Tab-separated table of C-alpha atoms and ligand atoms in Angstrom:
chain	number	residue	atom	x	y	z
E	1	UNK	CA	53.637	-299.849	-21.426
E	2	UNK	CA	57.359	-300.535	-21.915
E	3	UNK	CA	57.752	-304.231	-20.889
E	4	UNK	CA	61.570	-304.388	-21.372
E	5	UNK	CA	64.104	-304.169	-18.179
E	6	UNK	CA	66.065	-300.462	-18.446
E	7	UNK	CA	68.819	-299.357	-16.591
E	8	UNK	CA	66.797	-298.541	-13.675
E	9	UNK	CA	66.611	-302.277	-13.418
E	10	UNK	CA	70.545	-303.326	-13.173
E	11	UNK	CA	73.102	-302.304	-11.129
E	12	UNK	CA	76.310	-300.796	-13.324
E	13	UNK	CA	78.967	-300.042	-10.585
E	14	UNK	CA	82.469	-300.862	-11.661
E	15	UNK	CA	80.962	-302.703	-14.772
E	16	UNK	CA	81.712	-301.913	-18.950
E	17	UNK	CA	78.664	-300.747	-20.358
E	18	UNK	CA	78.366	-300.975	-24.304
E	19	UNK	CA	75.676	-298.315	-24.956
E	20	UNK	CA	74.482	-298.488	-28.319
E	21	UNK	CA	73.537	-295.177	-29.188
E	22	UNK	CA	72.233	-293.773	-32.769
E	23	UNK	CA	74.678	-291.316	-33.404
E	24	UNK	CA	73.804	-291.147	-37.440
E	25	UNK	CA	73.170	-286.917	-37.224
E	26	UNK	CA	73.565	-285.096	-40.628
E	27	UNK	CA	77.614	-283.764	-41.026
E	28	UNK	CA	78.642	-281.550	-43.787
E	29	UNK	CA	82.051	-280.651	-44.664
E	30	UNK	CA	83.010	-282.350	-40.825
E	31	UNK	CA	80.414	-280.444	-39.222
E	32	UNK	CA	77.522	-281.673	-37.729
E	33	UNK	CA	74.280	-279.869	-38.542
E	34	UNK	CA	71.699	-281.448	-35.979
E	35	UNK	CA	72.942	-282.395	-32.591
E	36	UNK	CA	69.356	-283.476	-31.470
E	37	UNK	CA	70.243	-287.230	-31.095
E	38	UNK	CA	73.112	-286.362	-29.365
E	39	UNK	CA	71.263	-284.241	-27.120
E	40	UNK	CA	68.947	-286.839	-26.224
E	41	UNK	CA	71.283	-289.381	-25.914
E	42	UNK	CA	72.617	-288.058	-22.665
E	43	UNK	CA	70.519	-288.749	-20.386
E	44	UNK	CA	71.359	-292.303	-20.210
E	45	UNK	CA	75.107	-291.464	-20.481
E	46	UNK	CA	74.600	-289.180	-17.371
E	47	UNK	CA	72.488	-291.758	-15.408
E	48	UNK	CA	75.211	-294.799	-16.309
E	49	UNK	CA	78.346	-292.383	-15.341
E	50	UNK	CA	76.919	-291.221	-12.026
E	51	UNK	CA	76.664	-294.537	-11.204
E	52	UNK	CA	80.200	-295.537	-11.628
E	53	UNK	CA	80.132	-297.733	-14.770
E	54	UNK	CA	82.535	-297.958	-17.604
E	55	UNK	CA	81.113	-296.486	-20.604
E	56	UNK	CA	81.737	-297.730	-24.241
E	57	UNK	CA	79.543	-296.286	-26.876
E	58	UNK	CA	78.932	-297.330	-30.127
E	59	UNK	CA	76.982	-296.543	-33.494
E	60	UNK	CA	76.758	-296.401	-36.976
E	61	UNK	CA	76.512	-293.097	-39.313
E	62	UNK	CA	75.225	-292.891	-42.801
E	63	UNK	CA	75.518	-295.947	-45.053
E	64	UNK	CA	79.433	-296.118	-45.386
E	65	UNK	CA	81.147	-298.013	-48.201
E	66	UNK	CA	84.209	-299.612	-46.209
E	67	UNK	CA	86.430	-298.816	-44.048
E	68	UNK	CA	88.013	-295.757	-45.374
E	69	UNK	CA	85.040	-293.780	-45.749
E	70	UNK	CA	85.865	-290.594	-43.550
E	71	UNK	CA	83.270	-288.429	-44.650
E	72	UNK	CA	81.426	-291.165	-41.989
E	73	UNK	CA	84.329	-290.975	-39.421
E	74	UNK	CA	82.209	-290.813	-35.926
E	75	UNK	CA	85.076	-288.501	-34.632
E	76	UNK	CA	83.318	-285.104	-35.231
E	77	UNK	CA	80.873	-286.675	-32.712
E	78	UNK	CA	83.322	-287.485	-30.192
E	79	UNK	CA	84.316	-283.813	-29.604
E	80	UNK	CA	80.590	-282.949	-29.794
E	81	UNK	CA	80.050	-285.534	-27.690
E	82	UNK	CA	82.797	-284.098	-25.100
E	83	UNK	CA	81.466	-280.254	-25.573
E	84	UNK	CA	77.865	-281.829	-24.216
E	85	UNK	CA	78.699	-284.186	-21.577
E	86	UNK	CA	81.224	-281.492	-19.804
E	87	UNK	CA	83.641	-284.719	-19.702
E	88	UNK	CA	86.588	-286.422	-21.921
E	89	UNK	CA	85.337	-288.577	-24.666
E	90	UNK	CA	87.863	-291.250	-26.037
E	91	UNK	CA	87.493	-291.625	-29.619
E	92	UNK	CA	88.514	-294.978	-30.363
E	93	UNK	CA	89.447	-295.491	-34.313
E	94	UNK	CA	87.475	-299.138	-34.519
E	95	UNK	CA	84.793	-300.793	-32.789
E	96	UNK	CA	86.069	-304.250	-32.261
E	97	UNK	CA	89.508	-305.391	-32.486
E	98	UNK	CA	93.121	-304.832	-30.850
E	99	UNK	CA	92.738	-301.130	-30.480
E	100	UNK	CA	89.097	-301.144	-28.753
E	101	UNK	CA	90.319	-303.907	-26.687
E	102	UNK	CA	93.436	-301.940	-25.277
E	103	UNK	CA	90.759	-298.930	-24.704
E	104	UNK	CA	88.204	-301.120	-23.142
E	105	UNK	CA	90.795	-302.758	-20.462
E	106	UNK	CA	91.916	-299.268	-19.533
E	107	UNK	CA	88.427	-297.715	-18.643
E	108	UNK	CA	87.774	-296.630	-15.191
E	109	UNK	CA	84.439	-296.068	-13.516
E	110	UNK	CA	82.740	-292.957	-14.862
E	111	UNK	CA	85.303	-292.850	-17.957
E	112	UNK	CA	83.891	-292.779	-21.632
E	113	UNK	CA	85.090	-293.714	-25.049
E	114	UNK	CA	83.239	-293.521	-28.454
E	115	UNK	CA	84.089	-296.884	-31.200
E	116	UNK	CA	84.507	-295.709	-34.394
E	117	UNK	CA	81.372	-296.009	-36.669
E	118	UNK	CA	80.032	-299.683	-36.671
E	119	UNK	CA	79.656	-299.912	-40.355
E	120	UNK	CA	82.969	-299.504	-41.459
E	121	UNK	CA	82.679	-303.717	-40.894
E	122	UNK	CA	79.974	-305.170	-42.961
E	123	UNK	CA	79.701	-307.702	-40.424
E	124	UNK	CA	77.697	-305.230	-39.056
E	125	UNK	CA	74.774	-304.932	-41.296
E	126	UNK	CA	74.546	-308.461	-41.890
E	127	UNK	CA	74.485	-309.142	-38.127
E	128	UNK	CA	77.410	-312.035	-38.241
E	129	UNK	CA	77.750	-313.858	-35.034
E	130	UNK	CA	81.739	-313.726	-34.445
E	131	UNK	CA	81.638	-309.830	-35.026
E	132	UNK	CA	78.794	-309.310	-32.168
E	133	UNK	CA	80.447	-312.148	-30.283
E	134	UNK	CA	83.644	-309.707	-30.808
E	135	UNK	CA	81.861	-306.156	-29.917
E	136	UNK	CA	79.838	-308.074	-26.719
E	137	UNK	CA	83.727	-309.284	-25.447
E	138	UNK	CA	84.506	-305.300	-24.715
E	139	UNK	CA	81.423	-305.228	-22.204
E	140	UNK	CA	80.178	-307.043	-19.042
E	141	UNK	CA	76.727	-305.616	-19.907
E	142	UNK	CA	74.745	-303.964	-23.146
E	143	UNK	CA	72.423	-301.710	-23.406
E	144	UNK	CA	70.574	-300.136	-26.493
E	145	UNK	CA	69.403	-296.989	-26.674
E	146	UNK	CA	69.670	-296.103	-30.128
E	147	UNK	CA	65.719	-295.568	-30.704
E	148	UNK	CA	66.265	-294.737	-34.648
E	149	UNK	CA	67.667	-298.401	-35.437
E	150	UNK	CA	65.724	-300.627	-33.701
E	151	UNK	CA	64.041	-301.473	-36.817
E	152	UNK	CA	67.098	-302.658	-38.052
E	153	UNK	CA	68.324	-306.590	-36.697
E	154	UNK	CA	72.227	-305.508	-36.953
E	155	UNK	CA	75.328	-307.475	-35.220
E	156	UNK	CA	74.746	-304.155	-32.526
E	157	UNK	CA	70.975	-304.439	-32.148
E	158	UNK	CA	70.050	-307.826	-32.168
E	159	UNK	CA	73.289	-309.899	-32.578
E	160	UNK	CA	75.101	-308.250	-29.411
E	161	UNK	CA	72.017	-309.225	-27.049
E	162	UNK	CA	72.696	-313.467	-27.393
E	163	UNK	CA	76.136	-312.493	-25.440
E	164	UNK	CA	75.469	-309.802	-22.790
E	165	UNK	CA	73.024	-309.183	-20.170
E	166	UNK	CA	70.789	-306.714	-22.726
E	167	UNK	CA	68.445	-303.626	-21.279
E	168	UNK	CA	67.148	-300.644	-22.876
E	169	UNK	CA	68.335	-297.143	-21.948
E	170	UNK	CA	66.178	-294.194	-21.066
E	171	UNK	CA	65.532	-292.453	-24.281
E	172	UNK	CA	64.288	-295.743	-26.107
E	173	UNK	CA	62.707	-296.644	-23.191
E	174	UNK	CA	60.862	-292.819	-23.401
E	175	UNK	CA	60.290	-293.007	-27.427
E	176	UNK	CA	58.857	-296.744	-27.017
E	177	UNK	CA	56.229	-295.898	-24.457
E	178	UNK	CA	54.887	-292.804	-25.470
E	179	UNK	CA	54.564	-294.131	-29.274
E	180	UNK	CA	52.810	-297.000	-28.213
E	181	UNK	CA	50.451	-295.357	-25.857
E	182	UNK	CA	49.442	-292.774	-28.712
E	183	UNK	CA	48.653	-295.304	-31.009
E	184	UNK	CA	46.880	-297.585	-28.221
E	185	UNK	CA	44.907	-295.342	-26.250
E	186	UNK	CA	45.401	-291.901	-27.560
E	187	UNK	CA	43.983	-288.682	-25.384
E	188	UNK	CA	41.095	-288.332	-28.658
E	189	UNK	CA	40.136	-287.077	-31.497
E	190	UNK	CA	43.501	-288.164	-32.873
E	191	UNK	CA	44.821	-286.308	-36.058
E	192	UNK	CA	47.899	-287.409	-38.442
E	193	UNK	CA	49.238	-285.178	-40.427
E	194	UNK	CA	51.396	-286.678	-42.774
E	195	UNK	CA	53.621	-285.528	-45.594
E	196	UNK	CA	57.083	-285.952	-47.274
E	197	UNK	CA	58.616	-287.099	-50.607
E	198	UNK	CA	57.439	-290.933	-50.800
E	199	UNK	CA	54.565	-292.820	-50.317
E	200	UNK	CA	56.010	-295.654	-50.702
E	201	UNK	CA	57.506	-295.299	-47.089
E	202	UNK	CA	54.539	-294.245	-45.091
E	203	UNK	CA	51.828	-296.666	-46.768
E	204	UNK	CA	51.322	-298.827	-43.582
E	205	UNK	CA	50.974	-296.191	-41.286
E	206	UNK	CA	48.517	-294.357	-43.590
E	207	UNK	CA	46.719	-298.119	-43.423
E	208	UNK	CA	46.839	-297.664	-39.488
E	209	UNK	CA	45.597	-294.158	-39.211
E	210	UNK	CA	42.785	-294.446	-41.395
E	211	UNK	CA	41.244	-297.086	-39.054
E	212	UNK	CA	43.030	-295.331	-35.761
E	213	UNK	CA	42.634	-291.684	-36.153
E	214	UNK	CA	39.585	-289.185	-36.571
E	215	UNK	CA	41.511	-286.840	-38.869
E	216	UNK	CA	44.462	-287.605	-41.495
E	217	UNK	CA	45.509	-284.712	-43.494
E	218	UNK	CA	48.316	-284.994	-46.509
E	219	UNK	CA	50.614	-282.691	-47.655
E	220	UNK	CA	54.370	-282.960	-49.274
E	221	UNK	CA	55.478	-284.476	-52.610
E	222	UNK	CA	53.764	-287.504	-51.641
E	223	UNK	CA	50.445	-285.828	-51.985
E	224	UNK	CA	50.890	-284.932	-55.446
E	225	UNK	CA	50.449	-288.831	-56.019
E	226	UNK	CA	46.837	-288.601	-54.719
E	227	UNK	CA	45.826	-285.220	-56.430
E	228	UNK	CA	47.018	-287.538	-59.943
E	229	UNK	CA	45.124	-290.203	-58.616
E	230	UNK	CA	42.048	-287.621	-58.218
E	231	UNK	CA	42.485	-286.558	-61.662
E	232	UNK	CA	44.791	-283.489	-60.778
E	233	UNK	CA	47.035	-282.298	-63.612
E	234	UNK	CA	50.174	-281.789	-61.322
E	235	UNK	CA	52.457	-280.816	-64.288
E	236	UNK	CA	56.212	-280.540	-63.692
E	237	UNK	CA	55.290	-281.556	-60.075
E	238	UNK	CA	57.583	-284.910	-58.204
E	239	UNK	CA	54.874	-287.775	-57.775
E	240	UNK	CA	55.393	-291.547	-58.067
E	241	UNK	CA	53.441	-293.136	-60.904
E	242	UNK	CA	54.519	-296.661	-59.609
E	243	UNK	CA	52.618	-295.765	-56.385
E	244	UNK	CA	49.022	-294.144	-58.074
E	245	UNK	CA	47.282	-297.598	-57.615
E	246	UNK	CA	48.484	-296.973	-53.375
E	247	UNK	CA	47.120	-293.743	-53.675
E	248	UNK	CA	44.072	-294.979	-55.007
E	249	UNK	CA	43.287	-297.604	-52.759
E	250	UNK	CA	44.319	-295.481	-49.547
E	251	UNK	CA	41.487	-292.913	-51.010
E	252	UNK	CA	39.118	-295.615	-51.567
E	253	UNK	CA	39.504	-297.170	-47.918
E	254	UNK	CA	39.895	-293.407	-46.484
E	255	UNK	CA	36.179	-293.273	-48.185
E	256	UNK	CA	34.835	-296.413	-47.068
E	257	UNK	CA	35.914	-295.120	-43.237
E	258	UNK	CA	34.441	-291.690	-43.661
E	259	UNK	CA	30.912	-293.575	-44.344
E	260	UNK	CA	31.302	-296.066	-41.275
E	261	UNK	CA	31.859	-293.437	-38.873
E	262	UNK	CA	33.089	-289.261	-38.153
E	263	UNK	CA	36.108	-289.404	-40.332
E	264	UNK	CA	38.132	-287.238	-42.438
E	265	UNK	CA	40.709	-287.412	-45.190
E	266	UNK	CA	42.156	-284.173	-46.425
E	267	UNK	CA	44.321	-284.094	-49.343
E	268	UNK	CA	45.657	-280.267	-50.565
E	269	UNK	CA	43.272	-278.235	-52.466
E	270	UNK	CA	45.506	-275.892	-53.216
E	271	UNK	CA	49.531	-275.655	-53.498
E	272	UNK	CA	52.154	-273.056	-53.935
E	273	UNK	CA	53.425	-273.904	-57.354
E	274	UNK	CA	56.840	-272.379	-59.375
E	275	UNK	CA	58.685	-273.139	-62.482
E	276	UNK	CA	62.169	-274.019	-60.097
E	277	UNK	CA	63.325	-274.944	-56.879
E	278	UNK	CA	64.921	-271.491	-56.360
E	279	UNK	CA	64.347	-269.337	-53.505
E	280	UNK	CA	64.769	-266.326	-56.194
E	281	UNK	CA	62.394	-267.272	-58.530
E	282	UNK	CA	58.200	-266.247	-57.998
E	283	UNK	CA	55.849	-267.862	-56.871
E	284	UNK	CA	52.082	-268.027	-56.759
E	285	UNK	CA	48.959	-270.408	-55.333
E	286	UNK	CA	47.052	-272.268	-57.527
E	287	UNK	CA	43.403	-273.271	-55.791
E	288	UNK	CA	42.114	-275.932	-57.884
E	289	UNK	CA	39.235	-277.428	-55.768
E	290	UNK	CA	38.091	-274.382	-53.651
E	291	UNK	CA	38.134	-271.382	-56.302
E	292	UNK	CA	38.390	-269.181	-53.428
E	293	UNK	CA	41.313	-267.216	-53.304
E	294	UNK	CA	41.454	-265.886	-56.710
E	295	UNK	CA	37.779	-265.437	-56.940
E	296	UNK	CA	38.261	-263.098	-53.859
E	297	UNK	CA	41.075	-261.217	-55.522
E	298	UNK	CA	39.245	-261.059	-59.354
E	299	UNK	CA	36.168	-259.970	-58.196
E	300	UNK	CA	33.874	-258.519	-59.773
E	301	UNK	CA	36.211	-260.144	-62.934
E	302	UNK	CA	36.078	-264.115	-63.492
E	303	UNK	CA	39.478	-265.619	-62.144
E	304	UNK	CA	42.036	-265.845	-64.829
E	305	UNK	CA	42.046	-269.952	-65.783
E	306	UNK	CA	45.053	-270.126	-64.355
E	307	UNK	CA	44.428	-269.806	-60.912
E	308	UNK	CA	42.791	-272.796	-60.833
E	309	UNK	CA	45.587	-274.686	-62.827
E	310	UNK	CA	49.561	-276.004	-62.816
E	311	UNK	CA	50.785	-274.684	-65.757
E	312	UNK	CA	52.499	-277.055	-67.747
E	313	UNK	CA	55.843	-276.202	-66.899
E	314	UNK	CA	55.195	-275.552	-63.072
E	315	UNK	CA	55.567	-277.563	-59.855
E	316	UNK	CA	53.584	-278.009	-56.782
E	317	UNK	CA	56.098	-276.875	-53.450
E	318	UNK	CA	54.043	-276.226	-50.837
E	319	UNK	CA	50.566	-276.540	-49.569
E	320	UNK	CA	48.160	-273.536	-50.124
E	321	UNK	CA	46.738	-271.314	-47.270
E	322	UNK	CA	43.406	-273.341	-47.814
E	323	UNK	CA	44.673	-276.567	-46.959
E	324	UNK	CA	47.019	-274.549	-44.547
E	325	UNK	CA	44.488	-273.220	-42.836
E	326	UNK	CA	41.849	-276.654	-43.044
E	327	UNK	CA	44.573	-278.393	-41.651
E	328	UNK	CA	45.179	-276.119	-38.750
E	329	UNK	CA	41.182	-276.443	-37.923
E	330	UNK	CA	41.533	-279.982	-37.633
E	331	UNK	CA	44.346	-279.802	-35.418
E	332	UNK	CA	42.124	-277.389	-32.729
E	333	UNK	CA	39.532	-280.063	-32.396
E	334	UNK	CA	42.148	-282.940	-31.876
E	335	UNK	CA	43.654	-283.581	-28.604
E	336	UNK	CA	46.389	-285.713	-29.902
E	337	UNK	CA	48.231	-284.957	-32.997
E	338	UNK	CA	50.785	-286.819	-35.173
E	339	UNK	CA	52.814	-285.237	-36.870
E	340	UNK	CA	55.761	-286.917	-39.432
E	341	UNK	CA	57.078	-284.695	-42.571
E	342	UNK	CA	57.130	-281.560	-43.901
E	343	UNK	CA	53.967	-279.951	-46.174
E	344	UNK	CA	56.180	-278.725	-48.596
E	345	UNK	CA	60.373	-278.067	-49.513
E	346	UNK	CA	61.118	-276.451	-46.161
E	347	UNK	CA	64.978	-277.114	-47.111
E	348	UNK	CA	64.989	-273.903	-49.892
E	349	UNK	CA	65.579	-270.997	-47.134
E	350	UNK	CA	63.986	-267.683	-47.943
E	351	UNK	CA	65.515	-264.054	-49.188
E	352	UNK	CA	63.946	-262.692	-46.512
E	353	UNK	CA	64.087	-264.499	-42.650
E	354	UNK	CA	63.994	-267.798	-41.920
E	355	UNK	CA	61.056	-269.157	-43.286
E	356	UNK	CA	61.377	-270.199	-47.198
E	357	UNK	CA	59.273	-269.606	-49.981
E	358	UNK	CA	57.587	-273.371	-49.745
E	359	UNK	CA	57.418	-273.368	-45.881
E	360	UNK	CA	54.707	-271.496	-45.244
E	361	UNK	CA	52.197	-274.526	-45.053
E	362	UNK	CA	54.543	-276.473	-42.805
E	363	UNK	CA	54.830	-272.619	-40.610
E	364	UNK	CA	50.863	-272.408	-40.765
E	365	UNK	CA	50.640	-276.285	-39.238
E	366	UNK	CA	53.223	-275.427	-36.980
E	367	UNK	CA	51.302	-272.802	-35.548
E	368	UNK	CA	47.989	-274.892	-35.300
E	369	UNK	CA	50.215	-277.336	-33.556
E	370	UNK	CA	51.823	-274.903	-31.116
E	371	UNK	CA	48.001	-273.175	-29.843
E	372	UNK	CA	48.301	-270.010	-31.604
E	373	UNK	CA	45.263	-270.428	-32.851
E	374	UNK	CA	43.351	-270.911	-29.317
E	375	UNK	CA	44.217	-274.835	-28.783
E	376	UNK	CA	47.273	-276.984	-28.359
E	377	UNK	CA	47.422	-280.603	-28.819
E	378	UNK	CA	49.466	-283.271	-27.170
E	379	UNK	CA	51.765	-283.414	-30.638
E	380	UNK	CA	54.503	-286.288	-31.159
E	381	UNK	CA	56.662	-285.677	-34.153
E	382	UNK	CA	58.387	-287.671	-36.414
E	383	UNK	CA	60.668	-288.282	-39.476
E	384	UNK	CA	64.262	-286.724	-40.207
E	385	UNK	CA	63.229	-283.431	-42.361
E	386	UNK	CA	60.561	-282.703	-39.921
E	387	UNK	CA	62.585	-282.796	-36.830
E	388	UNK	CA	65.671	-280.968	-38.536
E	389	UNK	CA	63.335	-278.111	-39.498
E	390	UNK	CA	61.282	-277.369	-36.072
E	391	UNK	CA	65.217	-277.558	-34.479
E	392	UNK	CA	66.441	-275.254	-36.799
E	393	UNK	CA	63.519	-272.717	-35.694
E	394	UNK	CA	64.070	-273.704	-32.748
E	395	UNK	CA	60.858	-274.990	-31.441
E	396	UNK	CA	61.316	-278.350	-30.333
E	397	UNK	CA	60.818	-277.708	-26.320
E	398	UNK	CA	57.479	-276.512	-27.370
E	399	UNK	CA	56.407	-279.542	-28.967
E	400	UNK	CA	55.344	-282.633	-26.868
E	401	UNK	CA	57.298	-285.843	-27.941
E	402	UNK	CA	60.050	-285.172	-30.723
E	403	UNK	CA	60.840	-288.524	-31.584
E	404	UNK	CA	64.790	-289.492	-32.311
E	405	UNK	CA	63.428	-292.378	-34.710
E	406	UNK	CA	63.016	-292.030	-38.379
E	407	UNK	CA	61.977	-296.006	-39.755
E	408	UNK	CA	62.065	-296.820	-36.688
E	409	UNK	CA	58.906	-294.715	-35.774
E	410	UNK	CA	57.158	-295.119	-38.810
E	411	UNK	CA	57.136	-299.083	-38.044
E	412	UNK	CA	56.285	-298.560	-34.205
E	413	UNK	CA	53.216	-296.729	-35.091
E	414	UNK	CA	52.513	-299.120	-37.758
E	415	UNK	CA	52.083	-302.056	-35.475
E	416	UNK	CA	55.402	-303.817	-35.994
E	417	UNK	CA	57.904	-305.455	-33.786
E	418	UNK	CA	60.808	-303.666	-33.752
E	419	UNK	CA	64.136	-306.380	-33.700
E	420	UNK	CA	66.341	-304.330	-31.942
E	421	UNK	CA	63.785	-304.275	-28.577
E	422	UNK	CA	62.004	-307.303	-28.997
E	423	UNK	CA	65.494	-308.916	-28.102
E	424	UNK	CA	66.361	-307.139	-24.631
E	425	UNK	CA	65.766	-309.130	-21.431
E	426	UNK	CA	61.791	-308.955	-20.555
E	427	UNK	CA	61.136	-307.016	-17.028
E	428	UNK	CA	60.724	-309.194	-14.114
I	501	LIG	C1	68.062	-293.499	-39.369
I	501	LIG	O1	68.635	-292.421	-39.486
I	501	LIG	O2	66.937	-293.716	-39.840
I	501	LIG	C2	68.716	-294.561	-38.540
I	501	LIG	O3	69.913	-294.113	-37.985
I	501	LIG	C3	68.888	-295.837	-39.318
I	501	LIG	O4	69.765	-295.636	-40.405
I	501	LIG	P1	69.651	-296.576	-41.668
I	501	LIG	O5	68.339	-296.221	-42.328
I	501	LIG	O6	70.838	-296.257	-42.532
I	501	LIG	O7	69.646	-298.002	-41.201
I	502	LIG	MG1	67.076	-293.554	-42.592
């Protein structure tokens, strides 16, 4: 349950709203490549300019150096802003300050402008008091609805809230209450699937699913640090060696769980492996726990060695049909599946259609997640890559909850309080 006061709760007529939205989307060469944030950012916008308020939004992008970092201008998000919303977006070239003052005073109900990216002042980041004092003088009201930086206690998450009237907006409100109810009283048996690059950034919710869910499954870069930790020679594969006693002790707990009760921990037994990240260059499956595959293919011949190992000067890029396919199983018997980060380097695109030459594990899970195989889950999905990939296919109506948040829904479903919604006003 979301015990916060929205929008719903406060009437906005005639009033400046400072919407804090999290408008950090990937932009290349001025273009932005995923508009999903935006997208689900408008919503609120809609429900705050139907109702005759004055609408300031703000956000950060990317991790800017000073001032003068255009390459993390907010501008190209103004005009997509404008393209969405059917409306005029005012892009205003600083958040606080003489020029956002003179665009605040001249707003008229159901008028929007967009403040230039927040963290062009370091103020920001370090959440001074005078420069959310400043930003909170534009407004007669705030409210957040930037999901993906809640986690973060900035000048325009937490700072802001000790000098408006502070409520959360509909997506965060959405994001916050279906997280929480998945991870309080999920719909069960409860899978996580779980991959990506690092370890390191997922360890607590790994912690949380091993006593919360029925199923956890592994697959990315970061699972290469368990295989090593199971004795695996991963070769020229990415794992972190400052994270193998992690690995070890998630196995070890994952162990201790499977004994207590019906529990299961699935790491990859086999991979797609290749000597480059090139979308040109071969590839082939290495099985190294099941010996099925290539026994299949040898018979009646003995598998070449091989097939069950990484040569030295190969890398692991994908999961293998095997784990592909266990995976998949485990998602038809769950009735609630989490999902954050790719199986393997979706990013390399293919020579032939969309799918690359590592994405077939992530396409296989996809499937399993989608009911092709018979079954579909209630699926919330996580995590930057992940989200970027299913959009770029496509598929995200099909998918149940695609969360906005990257940190910030790792540490929901890890138990923490999240700064940037622990300060808005309680409901009544
Ligand atoms: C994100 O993309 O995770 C959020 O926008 C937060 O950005 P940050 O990690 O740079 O604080
Ligand atoms: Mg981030």
């Amino acid at each position: 349950m979301f015990t916060k006061q929205t929008i719903r709760d406060i009437d906005v007529h005639g009033k400046v709203v400072l919407l804090r939205a999290d408008y950090n989307v990937p932009i290349e060469k001025g273009k932005i490549t995923d508009d999903y944030r935006i997208k689900q950012s408008l919503p609120t916008i809609e429900y705050l300019l139907g109702r005759g308020a004055k609408l300031i939004i703000c956000s950060h992008l990317g991790r800017p150096t000073g001032p003068n970092d255009t390459a993390n201008s907010l501008f190209p998000v103004a005009k997509r802003l404008k393209e969405l919303l059917k409306r005029d977006v005012e892009f205003v070239p600083d958040c606080v300050g003489d020029r956002a003052e003179k665009a605040a005073a001249k707003l008229q109900n159901g008028e929007v402008l967009l403040l230039e990216n927040l963290r062009f002042h370091a103020e920001e980041e370090k959440n001074d008091e005078a420069f959310a004092k400043q930003l909170a003088s534009l407004a007669d009201v705030f409210v957040q609805d930037g999901f993906g930086v809640v986690h973060r206690a900035h000048a325009s998450t937490e700072g802001v809230t000790h000098f408006l009237p502070s409520v959360a907006g509909l997506l965060l409100e959405k994001e916050v209450d279906t997280i929480t109810n998945v991870m309080h009283k999920p719909d069960r048996p409860l899978a996580a699937i779980i991959g990506g690059a690092k370890i390191a950034d997922k360890i607590d919710i790994l912690h949380r699913f091993i006593e919360l869910a029925d199923f956890v499954a592994i697959g990315g870069a970061m699972a290469n640090t368990f295989l090593v930790a199971e004795g695996i020679d991963v070769a020229q594969s990415l794992y972190d060696k400052a994270d193998l006693p992690v690995a070890k002790d998630i196995l070890r707990k994952a162990r201790a769980e499977a004994k207590k009760r019906r529990f299961i921990f699935a790491i990859p037994r086999d991979g797609v492996v290749a000597h480059k990240v090139d979308k040109s260059v071969p590839t082939r499956i290495v099985d190294w726990s099941a010996h099925v595959i290539a026994d299949i293919e040898n018979y009646p011949h003995r598998p070449p060695t091989r097939a069950s190992h990484i040569l030295w000067q190969e890398m692991i890029l994908d999961i293998g049909p095997f784990s592909g396919s266990f995976i998949a199983g485990g998602v038809q018997l769950a009735n609630t599946v989490v999902w954050n980060g790719t199986m393997g380097v979706t990013e390399t695109d293919g020579l032939q259609g969309p799918v690359g030459p590592y994405a077939h594990g992530t396409e296989l899970v996809i499937e399993a997640l989608l009911g092709q195989f018979g079954h579909k889950p209630f699926t919330v999905v996580g995590g930057g890559d992940t989200v970027g990939y299913i959009e770029n296919r496509g598929l995200v109506p099909y998918f149940g909850h695609v969360s906005t948040g990257g940190g910030a829904s790792l540490e929901l479903m890890a138990g923490r309080k999240l700064p940037g919604v622990e300060a808005l006003q309680d409901k009544k």
